[in-house]
Amino acid sequence: MPASDPTVDWHWVLTLQTDRGTVGDTGVITLPAGASRHEVFRRLYEQQAQHYGAAAVLFFDLQPDQL
């Protein structure tokens, strides 16, 4: 992605039910403007699944990281 492409910072929260119990994580992700909510969800879920294994999603929230 060229440096001139606009990006947007998003704050996310994801809570999962795993075989080890309930786990939650939060952070900020920078994405190209126009990225879809589904793309972001899949990316974050796959990152967490690599760490925790298969899991059921209990909660997901994605908001612009600005007030």
Coordinates of N, CA and C in Angstrom, one line a residue:
M1 N 0.8 -1.2 0.0 CA 0.0 0.0 0.0 C 0.9 1.2 0.0
P2 N 0.7 2.1 -1.0 CA 1.5 3.4 -1.0 C 1.3 4.2 0.3
A3 N 2.3 5.0 0.7 CA 2.2 5.8 1.9 C 1.1 6.8 1.8
S4 N 0.7 7.2 0.5 CA -0.4 8.2 0.4 C -1.8 7.7 0.6
D5 N -2.0 6.3 0.6 CA -3.3 5.8 0.8 C -3.8 6.1 2.2
P6 N -5.0 6.6 2.4 CA -5.5 6.9 3.7 C -5.7 5.7 4.5
T7 N -5.4 5.8 5.8 CA -5.7 4.7 6.7 C -6.5 5.2 7.9
V8 N -7.2 4.3 8.6 CA -8.0 4.7 9.7 C -7.7 3.7 10.9
D9 N -7.5 4.3 12.1 CA -7.3 3.5 13.3 C -8.6 3.1 13.9
W10 N -8.7 1.8 14.3 CA -10.0 1.3 14.9 C -9.6 0.6 16.2
H11 N -10.5 0.9 17.2 CA -10.3 0.2 18.5 C -11.2 -1.0 18.5
W12 N -10.7 -2.2 18.9 CA -11.5 -3.4 18.8 C -11.5 -4.1 20.2
V13 N -12.6 -4.9 20.4 CA -12.7 -5.7 21.6 C -13.2 -7.1 21.1
L14 N -12.6 -8.2 21.5 CA -13.1 -9.5 21.1 C -13.0 -10.4 22.3
T15 N -14.1 -11.1 22.6 CA -14.2 -12.0 23.8 C -14.6 -13.4 23.2
L16 N -13.8 -14.4 23.6 CA -14.0 -15.7 23.1 C -14.2 -16.7 24.2
Q17 N -15.0 -17.8 23.9 CA -15.1 -18.9 24.8 C -14.2 -20.1 24.2
T18 N -13.2 -20.5 24.9 CA -12.3 -21.5 24.4 C -12.4 -22.7 25.4
D19 N -11.7 -23.8 25.1 CA -11.7 -24.9 25.9 C -10.9 -24.6 27.2
R20 N -10.2 -23.5 27.3 CA -9.5 -23.0 28.5 C -10.3 -22.0 29.3
G21 N -11.5 -21.6 28.8 CA -12.3 -20.7 29.5 C -12.6 -19.5 28.6
T22 N -13.1 -18.4 29.2 CA -13.4 -17.2 28.5 C -12.1 -16.3 28.5
V23 N -11.8 -15.8 27.3 CA -10.7 -14.9 27.1 C -11.1 -13.7 26.3
G24 N -10.5 -12.6 26.7 CA -10.8 -11.3 26.0 C -9.5 -10.6 25.6
D25 N -9.6 -9.8 24.6 CA -8.5 -9.0 24.2 C -9.0 -7.7 23.5
T26 N -8.2 -6.7 23.5 CA -8.5 -5.4 22.9 C -7.3 -4.8 22.3
G27 N -7.5 -3.9 21.4 CA -6.3 -3.2 20.8 C -6.8 -2.2 19.8
V28 N -5.8 -1.7 19.0 CA -6.0 -0.8 18.0 C -5.4 -1.4 16.7
I29 N -6.2 -1.3 15.6 CA -5.7 -1.8 14.3 C -5.8 -0.7 13.3
T30 N -4.8 -0.6 12.5 CA -4.8 0.5 11.4 C -5.1 -0.2 10.1
L31 N -6.1 0.3 9.4 CA -6.5 -0.4 8.2 C -6.7 0.7 7.1
P32 N -6.7 0.2 5.8 CA -6.9 1.2 4.7 C -8.4 1.7 4.9
A33 N -8.6 2.9 4.5 CA -10.0 3.4 4.5 C -10.8 2.6 3.6
G34 N -12.0 2.2 4.0 CA -12.9 1.4 3.2 C -12.9 -0.1 3.5
A35 N -12.0 -0.5 4.4 CA -12.0 -1.9 4.8 C -13.3 -2.3 5.4
S36 N -13.8 -3.5 5.2 CA -15.1 -3.9 5.7 C -15.0 -4.5 7.1
R37 N -16.1 -4.4 7.8 CA -16.1 -4.9 9.2 C -15.9 -6.4 9.2
H38 N -16.4 -7.1 8.2 CA -16.2 -8.5 8.1 C -14.7 -8.9 8.0
E39 N -14.0 -8.1 7.1 CA -12.5 -8.3 6.9 C -11.8 -8.2 8.3
V40 N -12.1 -7.1 9.0 CA -11.5 -6.9 10.3 C -11.8 -8.0 11.3
F41 N -13.0 -8.4 11.3 CA -13.4 -9.5 12.2 C -12.6 -10.7 11.9
R42 N -12.6 -11.1 10.7 CA -11.9 -12.4 10.3 C -10.4 -12.3 10.6
R43 N -9.8 -11.2 10.4 CA -8.4 -11.0 10.7 C -8.1 -11.1 12.2
L44 N -8.9 -10.4 13.0 CA -8.7 -10.5 14.4 C -9.1 -11.9 15.0
Y45 N -10.1 -12.5 14.5 CA -10.5 -13.8 15.0 C -9.4 -14.8 14.6
E46 N -8.9 -14.8 13.4 CA -7.8 -15.7 13.0 C -6.6 -15.5 13.9
Q47 N -6.2 -14.3 14.2 CA -5.1 -14.0 15.1 C -5.3 -14.7 16.4
Q48 N -6.5 -14.5 17.0 CA -6.8 -15.0 18.3 C -6.9 -16.6 18.3
A49 N -7.4 -17.1 17.2 CA -7.5 -18.6 17.1 C -6.2 -19.2 17.0
Q50 N -5.2 -18.5 16.4 CA -3.8 -19.1 16.4 C -3.3 -19.2 17.8
H51 N -3.6 -18.3 18.6 CA -3.1 -18.3 20.0 C -3.9 -19.3 20.9
Y52 N -5.3 -19.2 20.8 CA -6.1 -20.0 21.7 C -6.7 -21.2 21.2
G53 N -6.7 -21.4 19.9 CA -7.3 -22.6 19.2 C -8.8 -22.2 18.9
A54 N -9.5 -23.2 18.5 CA -10.9 -23.0 18.1 C -11.7 -22.4 19.3
A55 N -12.6 -21.5 18.9 CA -13.3 -20.7 19.9 C -14.6 -20.2 19.4
A56 N -15.6 -20.0 20.3 CA -16.8 -19.4 20.0 C -16.7 -17.9 20.3
V57 N -17.2 -17.0 19.5 CA -17.2 -15.6 19.7 C -18.4 -15.2 20.6
L58 N -18.1 -14.6 21.8 CA -19.1 -14.1 22.7 C -19.4 -12.7 22.5
F59 N -18.4 -11.9 22.1 CA -18.6 -10.4 21.9 C -17.5 -9.9 20.9
F60 N -18.0 -9.0 20.1 CA -17.0 -8.3 19.2 C -17.5 -6.9 19.0
D61 N -16.6 -5.9 19.1 CA -17.0 -4.5 18.9 C -15.8 -3.9 18.2
L62 N -16.2 -3.0 17.2 CA -15.2 -2.2 16.4 C -15.7 -0.8 16.3
Q63 N -14.9 0.1 16.8 CA -15.2 1.5 16.7 C -14.1 2.4 16.2
P64 N -14.3 3.5 15.6 CA -13.2 4.4 15.2 C -12.4 4.8 16.5
D65 N -11.1 4.8 16.4 CA -10.3 5.1 17.6 C -10.1 6.6 17.7
Q66 N -11.2 7.3 17.9 CA -11.2 8.8 18.1 C -12.5 9.1 18.8
L67 N -12.4 10.2 19.5 CA -13.6 10.7 20.2 C -14.1 11.9 19.5

